[in-house]
CSV table of C-alpha atoms in Angstrom, one decimal:
chain,number,residue,atom,x,y,z
A,1,MET,CA,-143.3,-196.2,21.0
A,2,THR,CA,-144.0,-193.3,23.3
A,3,ILE,CA,-143.6,-193.0,27.0
A,4,TYR,CA,-146.1,-190.8,28.8
A,5,TYR,CA,-145.6,-189.6,32.3
A,6,VAL,CA,-148.3,-188.7,34.8
A,7,ASN,CA,-147.7,-186.9,38.1
A,8,SER,CA,-150.7,-185.9,40.3
A,9,ALA,CA,-148.6,-183.4,42.3
A,10,THR,CA,-146.6,-181.5,39.7
A,11,GLY,CA,-148.1,-182.4,36.4
A,12,SER,CA,-150.6,-180.5,34.2
A,13,ASP,CA,-153.0,-181.8,31.6
A,14,ASP,CA,-151.8,-178.9,29.4
A,15,ASN,CA,-148.4,-180.5,29.1
A,16,THR,CA,-147.3,-182.9,26.4
A,17,GLY,CA,-146.9,-185.8,28.9
A,18,THR,CA,-143.8,-187.1,27.1
A,19,GLY,CA,-141.1,-185.8,29.5
A,20,LEU,CA,-140.4,-185.9,33.3
A,21,LYS,CA,-140.9,-182.2,33.5
A,22,SER,CA,-143.9,-182.1,31.2
A,23,ALA,CA,-146.0,-184.8,32.8
A,24,PHE,CA,-149.8,-185.0,32.7
A,25,ALA,CA,-151.7,-184.7,36.0
A,26,THR,CA,-154.7,-187.0,35.6
A,27,LEU,CA,-155.7,-190.5,34.3
A,28,SER,CA,-158.5,-189.0,32.4
A,29,LYS,CA,-156.0,-187.2,30.2
A,30,VAL,CA,-154.3,-190.6,29.5
A,31,GLU,CA,-157.7,-191.9,28.5
A,32,SER,CA,-158.0,-189.2,25.8
A,33,LEU,CA,-154.8,-190.5,24.1
A,34,GLN,CA,-154.9,-193.0,21.3
A,35,LEU,CA,-152.3,-195.4,22.7
A,36,LYS,CA,-150.4,-197.6,20.3
A,37,PRO,CA,-148.6,-200.9,20.6
A,38,GLY,CA,-145.4,-200.5,22.6
A,39,ASP,CA,-146.5,-197.3,24.3
A,40,SER,CA,-146.0,-196.9,28.1
A,41,VAL,CA,-147.9,-194.9,30.7
A,42,LEU,CA,-145.8,-194.3,33.8
A,43,LEU,CA,-147.3,-192.9,37.0
A,44,ALA,CA,-145.0,-191.0,39.4
A,45,LYS,CA,-144.3,-192.7,42.7
A,46,GLY,CA,-145.9,-190.9,45.5
A,47,SER,CA,-148.8,-189.8,43.3
A,48,VAL,CA,-152.5,-190.4,44.2
A,49,PHE,CA,-155.2,-190.6,41.6
A,50,ASN,CA,-158.8,-190.4,42.7
A,51,GLU,CA,-160.3,-191.7,39.4
A,52,GLN,CA,-160.8,-194.8,37.4
A,53,LEU,CA,-158.4,-195.7,34.7
A,54,ASP,CA,-160.1,-197.0,31.5
A,55,ILE,CA,-157.9,-199.0,29.1
A,56,LYS,CA,-159.4,-198.7,25.7
A,57,PHE,CA,-156.6,-199.5,23.2
A,58,SER,CA,-154.7,-202.7,22.6
A,59,GLY,CA,-151.0,-203.5,22.3
A,60,ALA,CA,-149.6,-206.1,20.0
A,61,GLN,CA,-147.8,-209.4,20.6
A,62,GLY,CA,-144.2,-208.4,21.5
A,63,ALA,CA,-145.3,-204.8,21.9
A,64,PRO,CA,-147.8,-204.5,24.7
A,65,ILE,CA,-149.1,-201.3,26.1
A,66,LYS,CA,-147.6,-200.9,29.6
A,67,PHE,CA,-148.9,-199.1,32.7
A,68,GLY,CA,-146.3,-198.8,35.4
A,69,SER,CA,-144.4,-196.3,37.6
A,70,TYR,CA,-141.3,-194.1,37.7
A,71,GLY,CA,-139.3,-192.2,40.3
A,72,THR,CA,-138.6,-193.0,43.9
A,73,GLY,CA,-140.8,-193.5,47.0
A,74,ALA,CA,-144.1,-195.3,47.5
A,75,ALA,CA,-145.9,-196.9,44.6
A,76,PRO,CA,-148.5,-194.6,42.9
A,77,VAL,CA,-152.0,-195.2,44.2
A,78,ILE,CA,-155.3,-195.4,42.3
A,79,HIS,CA,-158.5,-194.7,44.3
A,80,SER,CA,-161.8,-194.8,42.6
A,81,ALA,CA,-165.5,-194.8,43.4
A,82,GLY,CA,-165.8,-197.3,40.6
A,83,ASP,CA,-163.2,-199.8,39.4
A,84,GLY,CA,-159.6,-199.0,39.9
A,85,ILE,CA,-158.7,-200.2,36.3
A,86,HIS,CA,-161.4,-201.1,33.9
A,87,SER,CA,-161.1,-202.6,30.4
A,88,LEU,CA,-163.2,-204.3,27.8
A,89,TYR,CA,-161.8,-206.0,24.7
A,90,ALA,CA,-158.2,-204.7,25.1
A,91,THR,CA,-155.4,-207.1,24.4
A,92,ASN,CA,-151.6,-207.3,25.1
A,93,ILE,CA,-151.6,-205.1,28.3
A,94,VAL,CA,-149.1,-205.1,31.2
A,95,ILE,CA,-149.9,-203.5,34.5
A,96,GLU,CA,-147.0,-203.4,37.0
A,97,ASN,CA,-145.5,-201.6,40.0
A,98,ILE,CA,-148.6,-199.7,41.2
A,99,LYS,CA,-151.1,-199.9,44.1
A,100,ILE,CA,-154.9,-199.9,44.0
A,101,SER,CA,-156.6,-199.1,47.2
A,102,ASN,CA,-160.2,-198.4,48.4
A,103,ALA,CA,-161.7,-198.9,45.0
A,104,GLY,CA,-165.5,-199.0,45.2
A,105,GLY,CA,-165.7,-201.7,42.5
A,106,ALA,CA,-163.1,-204.1,41.4
A,107,ALA,CA,-159.4,-203.1,41.7
A,108,ILE,CA,-158.9,-204.5,38.2
A,109,TYR,CA,-161.7,-205.6,35.9
A,110,GLY,CA,-161.0,-207.0,32.4
A,111,GLY,CA,-163.8,-208.4,30.2
A,112,ASN,CA,-163.2,-210.1,26.9
A,113,VAL,CA,-159.5,-209.4,27.2
A,114,SER,CA,-156.4,-211.4,26.3
A,115,ASN,CA,-152.7,-211.5,26.9
A,116,TRP,CA,-152.7,-209.5,30.1
A,117,THR,CA,-149.9,-209.5,32.7
A,118,VAL,CA,-150.5,-208.0,36.2
A,119,ARG,CA,-147.1,-207.9,37.9
A,120,ASN,CA,-146.0,-206.5,41.3
A,121,VAL,CA,-149.3,-204.8,41.9
A,122,GLU,CA,-150.6,-204.2,45.5
A,123,VAL,CA,-154.4,-204.3,46.1
A,124,ASP,CA,-156.1,-203.6,49.4
A,125,LYS,CA,-159.6,-202.7,50.6
A,126,SER,CA,-161.2,-202.9,47.2
A,127,GLY,CA,-164.1,-204.8,45.8
A,128,VAL,CA,-167.7,-205.2,46.8
A,129,SER,CA,-168.8,-207.7,49.4
A,130,GLY,CA,-171.1,-210.4,47.9
A,131,LYS,CA,-169.8,-209.8,44.3
A,132,SER,CA,-167.0,-211.4,42.4
A,133,GLY,CA,-163.4,-210.7,42.8
A,134,SER,CA,-161.4,-207.6,43.6
A,135,VAL,CA,-159.2,-208.7,40.6
A,136,THR,CA,-161.6,-210.0,38.0
A,137,PHE,CA,-161.1,-211.3,34.4
A,138,ARG,CA,-164.0,-212.7,32.4
A,139,THR,CA,-163.8,-214.3,29.0
A,140,GLY,CA,-160.5,-214.3,27.1
A,141,GLU,CA,-157.1,-216.0,27.2
A,142,ASN,CA,-153.6,-215.8,28.6
A,143,ILE,CA,-154.0,-213.9,31.9
A,144,THR,CA,-150.9,-213.8,34.2
A,145,ILE,CA,-151.0,-212.4,37.7
A,146,GLU,CA,-147.6,-212.6,39.4
A,147,ASN,CA,-145.6,-211.3,42.4
A,148,SER,CA,-148.6,-209.3,43.6
A,149,LYS,CA,-150.2,-208.7,46.9
A,150,ILE,CA,-153.9,-208.7,47.5
A,151,SER,CA,-155.2,-208.2,51.0
A,152,GLY,CA,-158.2,-207.2,53.0
A,153,VAL,CA,-160.5,-206.9,50.0
A,154,HIS,CA,-164.2,-207.3,49.7
A,155,GLY,CA,-165.3,-210.3,47.6
A,156,ASP,CA,-163.0,-212.9,46.2
A,157,GLY,CA,-159.3,-211.9,46.1
A,158,VAL,CA,-159.1,-213.1,42.4
A,159,TRP,CA,-162.0,-214.1,40.2
A,160,ILE,CA,-161.3,-215.8,36.8
A,161,GLU,CA,-164.1,-216.9,34.5
A,162,LYS,CA,-163.9,-218.5,31.0
A,163,ILE,CA,-160.2,-217.9,30.5
A,164,ASN,CA,-158.0,-220.2,28.5
A,165,GLY,CA,-154.5,-219.9,29.8
A,166,VAL,CA,-154.2,-218.7,33.4
A,167,LYS,CA,-151.0,-218.3,35.4
A,168,LEU,CA,-151.2,-217.3,39.1
A,169,LEU,CA,-147.6,-217.1,40.2
A,170,ASN,CA,-145.9,-216.2,43.5
A,171,ASN,CA,-148.7,-214.0,44.8
A,172,THR,CA,-149.7,-213.3,48.4
A,173,ILE,CA,-153.5,-213.2,48.9
A,174,THR,CA,-154.8,-212.7,52.4
A,175,ASN,CA,-158.2,-212.2,54.0
A,176,SER,CA,-160.8,-211.8,51.3
A,177,HIS,CA,-163.9,-210.8,53.1
A,178,GLY,CA,-167.6,-211.3,52.4
A,179,PRO,CA,-170.3,-214.0,52.6
A,180,LEU,CA,-169.4,-215.5,49.2
A,181,ALA,CA,-165.7,-214.7,49.2
A,182,ASP,CA,-162.9,-217.2,48.4
A,183,GLY,CA,-159.3,-216.3,48.3
A,184,VAL,CA,-159.3,-217.3,44.6
A,185,GLN,CA,-162.1,-218.6,42.4
A,186,MET,CA,-161.8,-219.9,38.9
A,187,ASN,CA,-164.8,-221.0,36.8
A,188,ASP,CA,-164.9,-222.7,33.4
A,189,SER,CA,-161.2,-222.1,32.7
A,190,SER,CA,-158.5,-224.2,31.1
A,191,ASN,CA,-154.7,-224.6,31.0
A,192,ILE,CA,-154.3,-223.3,34.5
A,193,LEU,CA,-151.0,-223.0,36.5
A,194,ILE,CA,-151.3,-221.9,40.2
A,195,HIS,CA,-147.7,-222.0,41.5
A,196,GLY,CA,-145.8,-220.6,44.5
A,197,ASN,CA,-148.6,-218.6,46.0
A,198,HIS,CA,-149.4,-217.9,49.7
A,199,ILE,CA,-153.2,-217.7,50.1
A,200,ASP,CA,-154.5,-217.2,53.6
A,201,GLN,CA,-158.1,-216.9,54.8
A,202,THR,CA,-157.3,-217.3,58.5
A,203,ASN,CA,-158.7,-214.0,59.5
A,204,ALA,CA,-161.3,-213.4,56.8
A,205,ASN,CA,-164.9,-212.9,57.7
A,206,SER,CA,-165.9,-215.4,55.0
A,207,PRO,CA,-167.5,-218.8,55.5
A,208,LYS,CA,-166.0,-220.1,52.3
A,209,GLY,CA,-162.5,-221.2,51.4
A,210,VAL,CA,-159.1,-220.6,50.0
A,211,LEU,CA,-159.1,-221.9,46.4
A,212,THR,CA,-162.1,-222.9,44.3
A,213,LEU,CA,-161.8,-224.4,40.8
A,214,ILE,CA,-165.1,-225.1,39.1
A,215,ARG,CA,-164.9,-227.2,35.9
A,216,PRO,CA,-161.2,-226.7,35.4
A,217,VAL,CA,-159.5,-228.4,32.4
A,218,ASN,CA,-155.7,-229.1,32.5
A,219,ALA,CA,-155.0,-227.5,35.8
A,220,VAL,CA,-151.8,-227.7,37.9
A,221,VAL,CA,-151.9,-226.4,41.5
A,222,GLU,CA,-148.4,-226.8,43.0
A,223,ASP,CA,-146.0,-225.6,45.6
A,224,ASN,CA,-148.5,-223.2,47.3
A,225,VAL,CA,-149.2,-222.5,51.0
A,226,LEU,CA,-152.9,-222.5,51.6
A,227,THR,CA,-154.1,-221.6,55.0
A,228,GLY,CA,-157.4,-221.2,56.8
A,229,GLY,CA,-160.9,-220.9,55.4
A,230,GLY,CA,-163.8,-223.4,55.5
A,231,PHE,CA,-161.8,-225.5,53.0
A,232,GLY,CA,-158.5,-225.6,51.2
A,233,ILE,CA,-159.1,-226.5,47.6
A,234,SER,CA,-162.5,-227.3,46.1
A,235,ALA,CA,-161.7,-228.7,42.6
A,236,GLN,CA,-165.1,-229.7,41.3
A,237,ALA,CA,-166.0,-231.3,37.9
A,238,GLY,CA,-162.5,-231.1,36.5
A,239,LYS,CA,-160.6,-232.9,33.9
A,240,THR,CA,-156.8,-233.6,34.2
A,241,VAL,CA,-156.1,-231.8,37.4
A,242,ALA,CA,-152.8,-232.1,39.3
A,243,ILE,CA,-152.7,-230.9,43.0
A,244,ARG,CA,-149.1,-231.5,44.2
A,245,GLY,CA,-146.5,-230.3,46.6
A,246,ASN,CA,-148.8,-227.9,48.5
A,247,ASP,CA,-149.0,-227.2,52.2
A,248,ILE,CA,-152.6,-227.0,53.2
A,249,SER,CA,-153.7,-226.3,56.8
A,250,GLY,CA,-156.1,-224.6,59.1
A,251,PHE,CA,-159.3,-225.6,57.2
A,252,HIS,CA,-161.7,-225.5,60.2
A,253,GLY,CA,-165.2,-224.3,61.0
A,254,TYR,CA,-167.5,-227.0,59.7
A,255,SER,CA,-167.9,-230.8,60.3
A,256,TRP,CA,-167.3,-231.1,56.5
A,257,SER,CA,-164.3,-228.8,56.2
A,258,PHE,CA,-161.6,-230.4,53.9
A,259,ALA,CA,-158.2,-229.8,52.4
A,260,VAL,CA,-159.1,-231.1,48.9
A,261,ALA,CA,-162.5,-232.1,47.6
A,262,LEU,CA,-164.1,-233.1,44.3
A,263,GLY,CA,-167.1,-234.8,42.9
A,264,GLU,CA,-169.9,-232.5,43.9
A,265,THR,CA,-170.9,-230.4,40.8
A,266,GLY,CA,-170.1,-232.6,37.8
A,267,ASN,CA,-168.0,-235.4,36.3
A,268,ALA,CA,-164.4,-235.5,37.6
A,269,ARG,CA,-161.7,-237.3,35.7
A,270,ASP,CA,-157.9,-237.9,35.9
A,271,TYR,CA,-156.9,-236.2,39.2
A,272,ASP,CA,-153.4,-236.6,40.6
A,273,ILE,CA,-153.2,-235.5,44.2
A,274,SER,CA,-149.6,-236.1,45.4
A,275,GLY,CA,-146.8,-234.8,47.6
A,276,ASN,CA,-149.0,-232.5,49.7
A,277,HIS,CA,-148.7,-231.8,53.4
A,278,ILE,CA,-152.2,-231.7,54.7
A,279,HIS,CA,-152.6,-230.9,58.4
A,280,ASP,CA,-154.3,-229.1,61.2
A,281,GLY,CA,-157.9,-229.3,59.9
A,282,ALA,CA,-160.9,-231.5,59.5
A,283,TRP,CA,-161.0,-233.9,56.5
A,284,GLY,CA,-158.1,-234.5,54.1
A,285,VAL,CA,-159.0,-235.5,50.6
A,286,VAL,CA,-162.8,-235.9,50.1
A,287,VAL,CA,-164.6,-237.5,47.1
A,288,THR,CA,-168.3,-236.8,47.8
A,289,ALA,CA,-171.5,-235.1,46.9
A,290,PRO,CA,-174.7,-234.1,48.7
A,291,ILE,CA,-177.3,-236.7,49.1
A,292,GLY,CA,-179.8,-236.6,46.2
A,293,SER,CA,-177.3,-234.9,43.8
A,294,PRO,CA,-177.0,-236.2,40.2
A,295,SER,CA,-175.0,-239.4,39.7
A,296,TYR,CA,-171.7,-238.0,38.4
A,297,ALA,CA,-168.7,-240.0,37.2
A,298,ARG,CA,-165.5,-239.7,39.3
A,299,THR,CA,-162.8,-241.7,37.6
A,300,ASN,CA,-159.0,-242.2,38.0
A,301,ILE,CA,-158.6,-240.3,41.2
A,302,ASN,CA,-155.0,-241.0,42.3
A,303,VAL,CA,-154.1,-239.9,45.8
A,304,HIS,CA,-150.5,-240.8,46.7
A,305,ASN,CA,-147.3,-239.8,48.5
A,306,ASN,CA,-149.1,-237.2,50.7
A,307,THR,CA,-148.5,-236.6,54.4
A,308,PHE,CA,-151.5,-236.2,56.7
A,309,ASP,CA,-151.4,-235.2,60.3
A,310,ASP,CA,-153.6,-233.4,63.0
A,311,LEU,CA,-156.9,-234.1,61.2
A,312,SER,CA,-160.2,-234.6,63.1
A,313,GLY,CA,-161.6,-236.6,60.1
A,314,ALA,CA,-160.0,-239.1,57.9
A,315,ALA,CA,-157.1,-238.5,55.5
A,316,LEU,CA,-159.3,-239.9,52.7
A,317,LYS,CA,-163.1,-239.9,52.5
A,318,VAL,CA,-164.9,-241.5,49.6
A,319,ASP,CA,-168.7,-241.9,50.0
A,320,ARG,CA,-169.8,-241.6,46.4
A,321,PRO,CA,-169.1,-244.0,43.4
A,322,ALA,CA,-165.5,-243.4,42.3
A,323,SER,CA,-162.5,-245.2,40.8
A,324,GLY,CA,-159.0,-244.5,41.9
A,325,SER,CA,-156.3,-245.3,44.5
A,326,PHE,CA,-154.9,-244.2,47.8
A,327,HIS,CA,-151.3,-245.4,48.1
A,328,ASP,CA,-147.9,-244.6,49.5
A,329,ASN,CA,-149.2,-241.9,51.8
A,330,THR,CA,-148.0,-241.2,55.3
A,331,VAL,CA,-150.6,-240.8,58.0
A,332,GLU,CA,-149.8,-239.8,61.6
A,333,SER,CA,-151.3,-242.1,64.2
A,334,GLY,CA,-154.4,-240.5,65.7
A,335,THR,CA,-155.6,-239.5,62.3
A,336,THR,CA,-157.9,-242.0,60.6
A,337,ALA,CA,-156.5,-243.1,57.3
A,338,THR,CA,-159.6,-243.8,55.3
A,339,SER,CA,-163.4,-243.5,55.5
A,340,ILE,CA,-164.7,-245.4,52.4
A,341,SER,CA,-168.4,-246.4,52.1
A,342,PRO,CA,-169.0,-250.2,52.2
A,343,ALA,CA,-170.5,-250.2,48.7
A,344,ILE,CA,-167.3,-248.7,47.2
A,345,ILE,CA,-165.2,-251.2,49.2
A,346,ASP,CA,-167.3,-254.1,47.9
A,347,ALA,CA,-167.1,-252.7,44.3
A,348,HIS,CA,-163.2,-252.8,44.5
A,349,THR,CA,-163.0,-249.6,42.4
A,350,PHE,CA,-160.9,-247.5,44.9
A,351,THR,CA,-157.9,-249.4,46.1
A,352,VAL,CA,-155.9,-248.7,49.2
A,353,SER,CA,-152.2,-249.9,49.5
A,354,ASN,CA,-148.7,-249.3,50.9
A,355,ASN,CA,-149.7,-246.4,53.2
A,356,HIS,CA,-147.7,-245.8,56.4
A,357,ILE,CA,-149.0,-245.0,59.9
A,358,VAL,CA,-146.3,-243.2,61.9
A,359,ALA,CA,-146.3,-241.9,65.5
A,360,ASN,CA,-144.9,-238.5,64.6
A,361,VAL,CA,-144.9,-237.3,61.0
A,362,GLU,CA,-142.2,-234.7,61.6
A,363,ALA,CA,-139.9,-237.0,63.5
A,364,THR,CA,-140.3,-239.7,60.8
A,365,THR,CA,-139.4,-237.2,58.1
A,366,LEU,CA,-136.4,-236.1,59.9
A,367,ALA,CA,-135.3,-239.6,60.7
A,368,ALA,CA,-135.4,-240.3,57.0
A,369,ALA,CA,-133.2,-237.3,56.5
A,370,ASP,CA,-130.8,-238.6,59.1
A,371,VAL,CA,-130.6,-242.0,57.3
A,372,LYS,CA,-129.9,-240.3,54.1
A,373,THR,CA,-127.1,-238.3,55.7
A,374,THR,CA,-125.6,-241.4,57.2
A,375,ALA,CA,-125.6,-243.1,53.9
A,376,ALA,CA,-124.1,-240.2,52.1
A,377,THR,CA,-120.6,-241.6,52.1
A,378,ASP,CA,-121.8,-244.7,50.3
A,379,ALA,CA,-124.1,-243.0,47.8
A,380,PRO,CA,-124.1,-239.8,45.7
A,381,ALA,CA,-125.7,-236.8,47.5
A,382,ASP,CA,-129.3,-236.0,46.6
A,383,PRO,CA,-129.0,-232.8,44.6
A,384,ALA,CA,-132.7,-232.0,44.8
A,385,VAL,CA,-132.1,-230.2,48.2
A,386,VAL,CA,-128.9,-228.5,49.2
A,387,ALA,CA,-128.2,-227.0,52.6
A,388,VAL,CA,-125.3,-224.5,53.0
A,389,HIS,CA,-123.4,-223.7,56.2
A,390,ASP,CA,-124.6,-220.6,58.0
A,391,ASN,CA,-122.7,-218.2,60.2
A,392,LEU,CA,-123.8,-215.6,62.7
A,393,LYS,CA,-121.1,-213.2,63.9
A,394,ILE,CA,-121.9,-211.1,67.0
A,395,LEU,CA,-119.6,-208.1,67.2
A,396,SER,CA,-121.7,-205.9,69.5
A,397,ASP,CA,-124.8,-206.5,71.6
A,398,ASN,CA,-127.5,-204.4,73.1
A,399,GLY,CA,-129.6,-207.2,74.4
A,400,ALA,CA,-131.8,-207.4,71.3
A,401,PRO,CA,-132.1,-210.6,69.3
A,402,HIS,CA,-129.8,-211.2,66.3
A,403,HIS,CA,-131.9,-212.2,63.3
A,404,GLY,CA,-131.2,-214.3,60.2
A,405,ASN,CA,-132.7,-217.0,58.0
A,406,LEU,CA,-131.1,-220.5,57.6
A,407,LEU,CA,-132.8,-221.1,54.2
A,408,GLU,CA,-131.7,-218.0,52.4
A,409,ASN,CA,-128.6,-219.7,51.0
A,410,ASP,CA,-130.1,-223.2,50.6
A,411,SER,CA,-131.9,-224.5,47.5
A,412,SER,CA,-134.3,-227.1,46.2
A,413,ASP,CA,-135.4,-228.2,42.8
A,414,ASP,CA,-139.0,-227.5,43.5
A,415,GLY,CA,-138.3,-224.0,44.9
A,416,THR,CA,-139.8,-224.7,48.3
A,417,LEU,CA,-137.9,-225.4,51.5
A,418,ALA,CA,-138.9,-226.0,55.1
A,419,LEU,CA,-136.8,-226.2,58.3
A,420,ARG,CA,-137.8,-229.6,59.9
A,421,ARG,CA,-135.2,-230.1,62.6
A,422,PHE,CA,-132.9,-227.9,64.6
A,423,GLY,CA,-130.4,-229.0,67.2
A,424,ASN,CA,-131.8,-232.6,67.0
A,425,GLU,CA,-135.3,-231.3,67.9
A,426,THR,CA,-138.3,-231.2,65.7
A,427,VAL,CA,-139.4,-227.7,64.5
A,428,GLY,CA,-143.2,-227.7,65.1
A,429,LYS,CA,-145.8,-225.5,63.6
A,430,HIS,CA,-145.2,-222.9,66.4
A,431,GLY,CA,-141.4,-223.0,66.0
A,432,LEU,CA,-138.8,-224.2,68.5
A,433,THR,CA,-136.8,-222.5,71.2
A,434,LEU,CA,-133.4,-223.9,72.4
A,435,SER,CA,-130.9,-222.8,75.0
A,436,GLY,CA,-127.3,-222.9,73.7
A,437,ASP,CA,-124.0,-222.5,75.4
A,438,TYR,CA,-124.0,-218.7,75.1
A,439,GLY,CA,-127.6,-217.7,74.3
A,440,ASP,CA,-131.1,-218.7,73.4
A,441,ILE,CA,-132.3,-219.2,69.9
A,442,HIS,CA,-135.8,-219.4,68.4
A,443,VAL,CA,-136.4,-220.9,64.9
A,444,GLU,CA,-139.4,-221.1,62.7
A,445,ARG,CA,-140.3,-223.6,59.9
A,446,ASP,CA,-139.6,-220.9,57.3
A,447,GLY,CA,-135.9,-220.8,58.4
A,448,SER,CA,-136.1,-217.5,60.3
A,449,TYR,CA,-134.2,-217.4,63.6
A,450,ALA,CA,-133.6,-215.0,66.5
A,451,TYR,CA,-130.5,-215.5,68.7
A,452,THR,CA,-130.4,-213.7,72.0
A,453,LEU,CA,-127.0,-213.5,73.6
A,454,ASP,CA,-126.8,-214.2,77.3
A,455,GLU,CA,-123.8,-212.4,78.6
A,456,THR,CA,-123.9,-214.2,81.9
A,457,LYS,CA,-122.9,-217.3,80.1
A,458,LEU,CA,-119.8,-215.7,78.5
A,459,PRO,CA,-116.4,-216.7,80.1
A,460,ASP,CA,-114.9,-214.1,82.4
A,461,GLY,CA,-111.5,-212.5,81.6
A,462,HIS,CA,-111.2,-214.1,78.1
A,463,SER,CA,-110.4,-212.4,74.8
A,464,GLY,CA,-110.7,-213.5,71.2
A,465,HIS,CA,-114.0,-215.3,70.5
A,466,VAL,CA,-116.2,-218.2,71.5
A,467,SER,CA,-118.5,-220.2,69.2
A,468,GLU,CA,-121.3,-222.8,69.3
A,469,ASN,CA,-122.8,-224.9,66.6
A,470,PHE,CA,-126.5,-225.9,65.9
A,471,SER,CA,-127.2,-228.7,63.4
A,472,TYR,CA,-130.3,-228.4,61.3
A,473,GLY,CA,-132.3,-230.4,58.7
A,474,ILE,CA,-134.3,-229.2,55.8
A,475,THR,CA,-136.7,-230.8,53.3
A,476,ASP,CA,-138.5,-229.7,50.1
A,477,ALA,CA,-142.3,-229.4,49.9
A,478,THR,CA,-142.9,-233.1,49.4
A,479,GLY,CA,-140.6,-234.2,52.2
A,480,HIS,CA,-139.0,-236.7,49.9
A,481,HIS,CA,-135.7,-234.8,49.6
A,482,SER,CA,-133.6,-233.5,52.4
A,483,ASP,CA,-130.2,-232.2,53.5
A,484,THR,CA,-128.5,-231.2,56.7
A,485,ASP,CA,-125.9,-228.6,57.7
A,486,MET,CA,-125.0,-226.3,60.6
A,487,LEU,CA,-125.3,-222.8,62.0
A,488,THR,CA,-122.2,-221.5,63.7
A,489,VAL,CA,-122.6,-218.6,66.1
A,490,PHE,CA,-119.3,-216.6,66.6
A,491,VAL,CA,-119.2,-214.2,69.6
A,492,HIS,CA,-116.3,-211.7,69.6
A,493,LEU,CA,-115.4,-211.2,73.2
A,494,ASP,CA,-112.9,-208.4,72.7
A,495,SER,CA,-115.6,-205.9,71.6
A,496,LEU,CA,-118.2,-207.1,74.1
A,497,LEU,CA,-116.1,-207.3,77.2
A,498,SER,CA,-113.8,-204.3,76.7
């Protein structure tokens, strides 16, 4: 197991490459090596490589070949007129802690590859408009992309095709540009987990959407924030698909724009769509197909325990033959609950039951949290969400806001938290500003806050400190679990008024 070092500034291809002071200079020199399982290739931070890296050799299970970085400073950058990293048939590869920018082709392209992990990689301004993704994997198995950032690329942010075993975890993917670009597209793949990602197409010059799954089998899409685009999730022709606990919003642009849709390109079976917050868009969950399309089967589509608000269309639209149910959902008044064709209503194949119409979704959620808090003395605390007391101590002040985050020390079982109430007011999608006893505070749903002290409100001639309290309420992604606590702001007068 050998470690090879590459430094574009101080290295030389005449070196051995096996020491910090004997680093190679180019990626082409690395390509001349016959890498073996367990070997590592580390690129010096601060280096820039204007060439494509071809990965030709395979690692082994438990002993992958790793490509990463060393040293201090900015991540090493790969530029290339072609692909940034290109590989065919290699297996057991790890790529981590590097940046790929302005690649003329894909940032990463893997064909017929298996057991790859792409971790903590930054990609920007790469890819080709009108072609598939900036990060592309075609044919293989066990591909993981995690904790990476993909932004401002041309073509889809990520393109996955014919892969068995896909994990897309905790990535940020924003603004994938091009006439055919989605944030993420997966075709003909199976055993898929898409978890904890933030995918945003709000400012992309693409007419398409955020996440497209074509013919997925055994797919779970959970706890993601999906924003913008012509649509949120297009999950067509799937089998055993769970879409749960996501926040989907901003899907505008067309009369048909939707948060979640299925039924257009093939048979769809066993969908569980639950616990999502679907808001600020056109249609909610749509089961449909173009007029004149083949007669596909759409069976066991279960839509339940979701929250729908600020929609111009209905929360549920079913206008093609389908079986399933729409139950125990919360729909804000002003949003139509269902739009189901008369033929399907007459066939009694898609049932509607136990849904709740509320005047204000957020106020209702927070009221439920208050009820739970009131009953806490009579029942065990709900451990699924835990809020912890927060303190802000102001020792000096220059007039600038004092920042913090209320959710940093809080926790939830599903890993997702939102600030829903602050100081007995609802925290809306644009945040909330309150005036306190000694200053003004602005909070956002992600828990971030900025407190600006108003020294004209401080008592004259006093020493010691003053304080004020703000109560707050949090929920998990589903809104079914909640907790409350308090932020205390301490202002030390001695240091401010001396």
